[in-house]
C-alpha positions as MATLAB code, in Angstrom:
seq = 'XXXXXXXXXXXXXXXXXXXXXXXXXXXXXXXXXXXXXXXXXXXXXXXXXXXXXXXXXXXXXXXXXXXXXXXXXXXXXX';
ca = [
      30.166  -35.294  -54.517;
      28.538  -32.970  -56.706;
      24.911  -30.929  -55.497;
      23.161  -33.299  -58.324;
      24.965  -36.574  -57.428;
      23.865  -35.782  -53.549;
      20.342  -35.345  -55.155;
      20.289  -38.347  -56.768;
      21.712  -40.325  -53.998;
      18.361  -38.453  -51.774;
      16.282  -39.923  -54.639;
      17.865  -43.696  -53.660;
      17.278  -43.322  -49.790;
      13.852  -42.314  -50.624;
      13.173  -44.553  -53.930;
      12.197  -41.813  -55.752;
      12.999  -40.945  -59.397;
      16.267  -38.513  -59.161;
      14.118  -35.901  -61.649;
      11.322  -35.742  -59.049;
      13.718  -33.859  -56.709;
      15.281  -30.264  -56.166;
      17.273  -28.819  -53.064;
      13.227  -26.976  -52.705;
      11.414  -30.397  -52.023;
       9.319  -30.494  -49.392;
       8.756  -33.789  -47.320;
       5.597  -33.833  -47.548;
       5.672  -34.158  -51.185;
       8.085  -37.556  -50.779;
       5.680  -40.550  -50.114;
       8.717  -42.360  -48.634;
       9.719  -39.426  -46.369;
       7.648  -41.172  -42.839;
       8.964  -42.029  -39.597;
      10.827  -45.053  -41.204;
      12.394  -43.133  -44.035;
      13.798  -40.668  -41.847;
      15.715  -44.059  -39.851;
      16.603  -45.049  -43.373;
      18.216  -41.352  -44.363;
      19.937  -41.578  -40.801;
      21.506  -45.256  -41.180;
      22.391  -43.968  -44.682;
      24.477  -41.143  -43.883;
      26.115  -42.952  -41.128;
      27.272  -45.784  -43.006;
      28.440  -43.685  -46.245;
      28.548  -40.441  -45.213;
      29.996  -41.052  -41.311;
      27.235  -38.295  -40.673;
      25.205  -38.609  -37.156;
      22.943  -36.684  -37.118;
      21.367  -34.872  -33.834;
      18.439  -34.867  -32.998;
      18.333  -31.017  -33.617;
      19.676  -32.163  -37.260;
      16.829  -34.355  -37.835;
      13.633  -31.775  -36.421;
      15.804  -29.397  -38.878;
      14.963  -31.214  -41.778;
      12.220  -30.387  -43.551;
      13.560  -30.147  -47.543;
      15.979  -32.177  -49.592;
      18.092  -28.747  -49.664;
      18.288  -29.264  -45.717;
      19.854  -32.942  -46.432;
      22.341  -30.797  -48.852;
      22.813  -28.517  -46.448;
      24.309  -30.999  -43.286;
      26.407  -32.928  -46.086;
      28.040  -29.573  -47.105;
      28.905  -28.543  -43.775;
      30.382  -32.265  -43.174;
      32.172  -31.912  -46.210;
      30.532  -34.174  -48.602;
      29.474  -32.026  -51.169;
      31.962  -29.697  -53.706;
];
């Protein structure tokens, strides 16, 4: 998966418009990024990805780039 098809699939788990995202988004500027999008992202990346993430993962995570970052170093991204 490419950096922009990883984006877009962020975009998906979030239900935001793919162009509204970069690696340098915040969370706080994702409406959908709560407690219950978070769950979502997790369940996601299990069930495509086979990514668990820790709970050290998930405090990590503050920008989309962080998201890229944990699928890169599962292998996910080219």
């Amino acid at each position: 998966m490419t950096q922009d098809e990883a984006i877009e699939w962020v975009a998906k788990v979030f239900e935001s418009s793919h162009g509204q995202l970069t690696p340098d988004t915040h969370r706080d500027n994702v409406p959908a990024w709560d407690s219950l999008g978070v769950l979502t992202l997790m369940a996601s990346l299990d069930s495509e990805f086979g990514i668990v993430l820790t709970d050290d993962d998930v405090q990590a995570i503050k920008t989309v780039g962080d998201i890229l970052d944990i699928m890169q170093r599962h292998g996910k991204l080219i």
